[in-house]
Amino acid sequence: LYQSGVFKTYKKIADGPLRAVFEVSYNYLVDGKEINEVKRITLDAGKNLNKIDVTFNTKANNSKIEFAAGLVKREATTKYSDENKHWLSLWGATTKNSADEFLGTGIIFPKSTFKTFTEDENHYLVIGVTKFNDAFTYYSGAGWTRSGDFKSVDDWNNYLTQCSQEINSPLRVSIKANNSK
């Protein structure tokens, strides 16, 4: 597992108030291949999930690459996942102070890139597959009970399921010419 490290460059694309978009890029070596990773992160006001578009660029070839996105393991949290809907979630106390209530964090992968779930010592991971030089998208975010949007773990996990369905079956609109006179 290779981590991107600290970003090399950044670029502000849009700065709100309804949407903020920025790009960060990373340069590193994997098995002797120079990799340039570009992430475009979109944050929409009122949304709990951020859209993350990623491209792994390399001159070496256009072979497949496995990648991971993860959630940090925290004390007093429980992991949930849905392999059919391609989401991973953690739910638990925000802090040791019960007045801070509960926090859910989650990741959704589109079915086109999802491979499996796994974990290492510090993270729960979603593994995906894509090709070098091809862009892919995943979603990551959080929901807090004190926000009023989520009262329970079921609310949070149902939200992830609903978002996954919308991501994997987007609304399609077609327009046809009316040739009748």
PDB file of C-alpha atoms in Angstrom, residues 6-162:
ATOM      1  CA  VAL A   6       1.935  15.572   0.963  1.00  0.00           C
ATOM      2  CA  PHE A   7       0.492  17.244  -2.114  1.00  0.00           C
ATOM      3  CA  LYS A   8       2.974  18.894  -4.484  1.00  0.00           C
ATOM      4  CA  THR A   9       0.653  21.482  -6.055  1.00  0.00           C
ATOM      5  CA  TYR A  10      -2.853  22.796  -5.549  1.00  0.00           C
ATOM      6  CA  LYS A  11      -5.304  24.777  -7.632  1.00  0.00           C
ATOM      7  CA  LYS A  12      -8.534  26.480  -6.574  1.00  0.00           C
ATOM      8  CA  ILE A  13     -11.276  25.883  -9.152  1.00  0.00           C
ATOM      9  CA  ALA A  14     -14.348  27.391  -7.427  1.00  0.00           C
ATOM     10  CA  ASP A  15     -14.793  29.000  -4.019  1.00  0.00           C
ATOM     11  CA  GLY A  16     -18.471  28.975  -3.169  1.00  0.00           C
ATOM     12  CA  PRO A  17     -20.729  29.906  -1.558  1.00  0.00           C
ATOM     13  CA  LEU A  18     -22.673  26.845  -2.796  1.00  0.00           C
ATOM     14  CA  ARG A  19     -19.750  24.829  -4.118  1.00  0.00           C
ATOM     15  CA  ALA A  20     -16.025  24.721  -3.476  1.00  0.00           C
ATOM     16  CA  VAL A  21     -13.764  22.817  -5.858  1.00  0.00           C
ATOM     17  CA  PHE A  22     -10.007  22.390  -5.688  1.00  0.00           C
ATOM     18  CA  GLU A  23      -7.320  20.116  -7.110  1.00  0.00           C
ATOM     19  CA  VAL A  24      -4.253  18.713  -5.446  1.00  0.00           C
ATOM     20  CA  SER A  25      -1.522  16.728  -7.150  1.00  0.00           C
ATOM     21  CA  TYR A  26       1.069  14.308  -5.835  1.00  0.00           C
ATOM     22  CA  ASN A  27       4.224  12.889  -7.401  1.00  0.00           C
ATOM     23  CA  TYR A  28       5.748   9.622  -6.217  1.00  0.00           C
ATOM     24  CA  LEU A  29       7.371   6.373  -7.376  1.00  0.00           C
ATOM     25  CA  VAL A  30       5.699   2.948  -7.374  1.00  0.00           C
ATOM     26  CA  ASP A  31       7.895   0.018  -8.414  1.00  0.00           C
ATOM     27  CA  GLY A  32      10.115   2.426 -10.336  1.00  0.00           C
ATOM     28  CA  LYS A  33       7.196   4.089 -12.162  1.00  0.00           C
ATOM     29  CA  GLU A  34       6.726   7.819 -11.828  1.00  0.00           C
ATOM     30  CA  ILE A  35       3.138   8.469 -10.793  1.00  0.00           C
ATOM     31  CA  ASN A  36       1.345  11.808 -10.875  1.00  0.00           C
ATOM     32  CA  GLU A  37      -1.909  11.576  -8.906  1.00  0.00           C
ATOM     33  CA  VAL A  38      -4.448  14.360  -9.389  1.00  0.00           C
ATOM     34  CA  LYS A  39      -7.457  14.685  -7.076  1.00  0.00           C
ATOM     35  CA  ARG A  40     -10.297  17.110  -7.760  1.00  0.00           C
ATOM     36  CA  ILE A  41     -12.427  17.486  -4.635  1.00  0.00           C
ATOM     37  CA  THR A  42     -15.913  18.984  -4.809  1.00  0.00           C
ATOM     38  CA  LEU A  43     -17.669  20.126  -1.626  1.00  0.00           C
ATOM     39  CA  ASP A  44     -21.322  21.172  -1.976  1.00  0.00           C
ATOM     40  CA  ALA A  45     -23.117  23.217   0.678  1.00  0.00           C
ATOM     41  CA  GLY A  46     -25.614  21.131   2.614  1.00  0.00           C
ATOM     42  CA  LYS A  47     -24.218  17.795   1.428  1.00  0.00           C
ATOM     43  CA  ASN A  48     -22.636  15.195   3.662  1.00  0.00           C
ATOM     44  CA  LEU A  49     -20.549  13.533   0.962  1.00  0.00           C
ATOM     45  CA  ASN A  50     -17.741  15.090  -1.046  1.00  0.00           C
ATOM     46  CA  LYS A  51     -17.077  14.045  -4.639  1.00  0.00           C
ATOM     47  CA  ILE A  52     -13.477  13.038  -5.296  1.00  0.00           C
ATOM     48  CA  ASP A  53     -12.300  12.627  -8.902  1.00  0.00           C
ATOM     49  CA  VAL A  54      -8.895  10.947  -9.188  1.00  0.00           C
ATOM     50  CA  THR A  55      -6.487  10.199 -12.023  1.00  0.00           C
ATOM     51  CA  PHE A  56      -3.231   8.276 -11.690  1.00  0.00           C
ATOM     52  CA  ASN A  57      -1.066   9.496 -14.577  1.00  0.00           C
ATOM     53  CA  THR A  58       2.019   7.670 -15.771  1.00  0.00           C
ATOM     54  CA  LYS A  59       4.062   7.490 -18.955  1.00  0.00           C
ATOM     55  CA  ALA A  60       4.893   3.828 -18.342  1.00  0.00           C
ATOM     56  CA  ASN A  61       1.734   2.205 -19.740  1.00  0.00           C
ATOM     57  CA  ASN A  62      -2.036   2.093 -19.449  1.00  0.00           C
ATOM     58  CA  SER A  63      -2.216  -0.996 -17.246  1.00  0.00           C
ATOM     59  CA  LYS A  64      -4.609  -1.453 -14.353  1.00  0.00           C
ATOM     60  CA  ILE A  65      -3.930  -0.136 -10.882  1.00  0.00           C
ATOM     61  CA  GLU A  66      -5.539  -1.024  -7.565  1.00  0.00           C
ATOM     62  CA  PHE A  67      -6.175   1.895  -5.241  1.00  0.00           C
ATOM     63  CA  ALA A  68      -7.628   2.364  -1.779  1.00  0.00           C
ATOM     64  CA  ALA A  69      -9.625   4.928   0.138  1.00  0.00           C
ATOM     65  CA  GLY A  70     -10.015   4.452   3.850  1.00  0.00           C
ATOM     66  CA  LEU A  71     -11.460   5.422   7.178  1.00  0.00           C
ATOM     67  CA  VAL A  72      -9.185   5.770  10.192  1.00  0.00           C
ATOM     68  CA  LYS A  73      -9.948   3.265  12.945  1.00  0.00           C
ATOM     69  CA  ARG A  74     -11.167   5.129  16.025  1.00  0.00           C
ATOM     70  CA  GLU A  75     -11.978   4.014  19.540  1.00  0.00           C
ATOM     71  CA  ALA A  76     -15.630   3.356  20.326  1.00  0.00           C
ATOM     72  CA  THR A  77     -16.696   2.995  16.687  1.00  0.00           C
ATOM     73  CA  THR A  78     -18.334   0.158  14.806  1.00  0.00           C
ATOM     74  CA  LYS A  79     -17.625  -0.679  11.166  1.00  0.00           C
ATOM     75  CA  TYR A  80     -20.456  -1.334   8.713  1.00  0.00           C
ATOM     76  CA  SER A  81     -20.267  -2.148   5.021  1.00  0.00           C
ATOM     77  CA  ASP A  82     -22.479  -3.162   2.129  1.00  0.00           C
ATOM     78  CA  GLU A  83     -20.658  -5.072  -0.594  1.00  0.00           C
ATOM     79  CA  ASN A  84     -23.677  -4.860  -2.930  1.00  0.00           C
ATOM     80  CA  LYS A  85     -23.944  -1.074  -2.571  1.00  0.00           C
ATOM     81  CA  HIS A  86     -20.158  -0.545  -2.359  1.00  0.00           C
ATOM     82  CA  TRP A  87     -20.071   1.561   0.805  1.00  0.00           C
ATOM     83  CA  LEU A  88     -18.065   1.442   4.030  1.00  0.00           C
ATOM     84  CA  SER A  89     -19.081   3.222   7.235  1.00  0.00           C
ATOM     85  CA  LEU A  90     -17.877   3.874  10.765  1.00  0.00           C
ATOM     86  CA  TRP A  91     -20.266   4.962  13.505  1.00  0.00           C
ATOM     87  CA  GLY A  92     -19.488   5.901  17.065  1.00  0.00           C
ATOM     88  CA  ALA A  93     -19.045   8.469  19.771  1.00  0.00           C
ATOM     89  CA  THR A  94     -17.526  11.715  18.529  1.00  0.00           C
ATOM     90  CA  THR A  95     -15.490  12.124  21.721  1.00  0.00           C
ATOM     91  CA  LYS A  96     -15.502  10.720  25.241  1.00  0.00           C
ATOM     92  CA  ASN A  97     -17.946  13.495  26.189  1.00  0.00           C
ATOM     93  CA  SER A  98     -21.462  12.096  25.594  1.00  0.00           C
ATOM     94  CA  ALA A  99     -22.771  15.628  24.914  1.00  0.00           C
ATOM     95  CA  ASP A 100     -20.804  15.522  21.640  1.00  0.00           C
ATOM     96  CA  GLU A 101     -23.070  12.677  20.477  1.00  0.00           C
ATOM     97  CA  PHE A 102     -22.270  10.438  17.485  1.00  0.00           C
ATOM     98  CA  LEU A 103     -20.446  10.686  14.171  1.00  0.00           C
ATOM     99  CA  GLY A 104     -20.751   8.570  11.048  1.00  0.00           C
ATOM    100  CA  THR A 105     -18.046   8.565   8.383  1.00  0.00           C
ATOM    101  CA  GLY A 106     -18.365   6.835   5.045  1.00  0.00           C
ATOM    102  CA  ILE A 107     -16.988   6.079   1.607  1.00  0.00           C
ATOM    103  CA  ILE A 108     -18.915   5.058  -1.511  1.00  0.00           C
ATOM    104  CA  PHE A 109     -17.313   3.607  -4.636  1.00  0.00           C
ATOM    105  CA  PRO A 110     -19.193   3.276  -7.912  1.00  0.00           C
ATOM    106  CA  LYS A 111     -19.735  -0.358  -8.902  1.00  0.00           C
ATOM    107  CA  SER A 112     -17.526   0.194 -11.970  1.00  0.00           C
ATOM    108  CA  THR A 113     -14.390   0.547  -9.816  1.00  0.00           C
ATOM    109  CA  PHE A 114     -15.273  -1.355  -6.607  1.00  0.00           C
ATOM    110  CA  LYS A 115     -13.273  -4.524  -5.899  1.00  0.00           C
ATOM    111  CA  THR A 116     -13.421  -5.396  -2.179  1.00  0.00           C
ATOM    112  CA  PHE A 117     -13.079  -4.281   1.448  1.00  0.00           C
ATOM    113  CA  THR A 118     -10.011  -4.909   3.593  1.00  0.00           C
ATOM    114  CA  GLU A 119      -8.157  -3.350   6.511  1.00  0.00           C
ATOM    115  CA  ASP A 120      -4.695  -2.684   7.810  1.00  0.00           C
ATOM    116  CA  GLU A 121      -3.507  -1.780  11.294  1.00  0.00           C
ATOM    117  CA  ASN A 122      -4.911   1.760  11.239  1.00  0.00           C
ATOM    118  CA  HIS A 123      -7.568   1.878   8.511  1.00  0.00           C
ATOM    119  CA  TYR A 124     -10.633   0.181   7.089  1.00  0.00           C
ATOM    120  CA  LEU A 125     -10.191   0.271   3.321  1.00  0.00           C
ATOM    121  CA  VAL A 126     -12.250   0.146   0.153  1.00  0.00           C
ATOM    122  CA  ILE A 127     -10.221  -1.261  -2.737  1.00  0.00           C
ATOM    123  CA  GLY A 128     -10.934  -0.290  -6.315  1.00  0.00           C
ATOM    124  CA  VAL A 129      -9.470  -0.970  -9.742  1.00  0.00           C
ATOM    125  CA  THR A 130      -8.949   1.478 -12.583  1.00  0.00           C
ATOM    126  CA  LYS A 131      -6.516   2.060 -15.438  1.00  0.00           C
ATOM    127  CA  PHE A 132      -3.625   4.464 -15.339  1.00  0.00           C
ATOM    128  CA  ASN A 133      -4.510   7.754 -17.067  1.00  0.00           C
ATOM    129  CA  ASP A 134      -8.288   7.147 -16.658  1.00  0.00           C
ATOM    130  CA  ALA A 135     -10.282   9.279 -14.227  1.00  0.00           C
ATOM    131  CA  PHE A 136     -12.547   7.677 -11.623  1.00  0.00           C
ATOM    132  CA  THR A 137     -14.794   9.061  -8.903  1.00  0.00           C
ATOM    133  CA  TYR A 138     -15.612   8.100  -5.336  1.00  0.00           C
ATOM    134  CA  TYR A 139     -17.420   9.834  -2.476  1.00  0.00           C
ATOM    135  CA  SER A 140     -16.417  10.389   1.131  1.00  0.00           C
ATOM    136  CA  GLY A 141     -17.961  12.282   4.006  1.00  0.00           C
ATOM    137  CA  ALA A 142     -19.520  12.384   7.440  1.00  0.00           C
ATOM    138  CA  GLY A 143     -22.742  12.914   9.348  1.00  0.00           C
ATOM    139  CA  TRP A 144     -23.116  14.084  12.937  1.00  0.00           C
ATOM    140  CA  THR A 145     -26.159  13.487  15.133  1.00  0.00           C
ATOM    141  CA  ARG A 146     -26.004  17.051  16.467  1.00  0.00           C
ATOM    142  CA  SER A 147     -26.500  18.377  12.923  1.00  0.00           C
ATOM    143  CA  GLY A 148     -30.055  17.047  13.054  1.00  0.00           C
ATOM    144  CA  ASP A 149     -29.640  15.209   9.733  1.00  0.00           C
ATOM    145  CA  PHE A 150     -29.001  11.806  11.298  1.00  0.00           C
ATOM    146  CA  LYS A 151     -30.464  10.501  14.542  1.00  0.00           C
ATOM    147  CA  SER A 152     -28.944   7.022  14.453  1.00  0.00           C
ATOM    148  CA  VAL A 153     -26.537   4.653  12.756  1.00  0.00           C
ATOM    149  CA  ASP A 154     -29.477   3.338  10.718  1.00  0.00           C
ATOM    150  CA  ASP A 155     -30.189   6.853   9.409  1.00  0.00           C
ATOM    151  CA  TRP A 156     -26.540   7.257   8.395  1.00  0.00           C
ATOM    152  CA  ASN A 157     -26.214   3.845   6.746  1.00  0.00           C
ATOM    153  CA  ASN A 158     -29.564   4.282   4.944  1.00  0.00           C
ATOM    154  CA  TYR A 159     -28.252   7.612   3.646  1.00  0.00           C
ATOM    155  CA  LEU A 160     -25.153   5.868   2.256  1.00  0.00           C
ATOM    156  CA  THR A 161     -27.338   3.208   0.609  1.00  0.00           C
ATOM    157  CA  GLN A 162     -29.555   5.863  -0.978  1.00  0.00           C
TER     158      GLN A 162
END
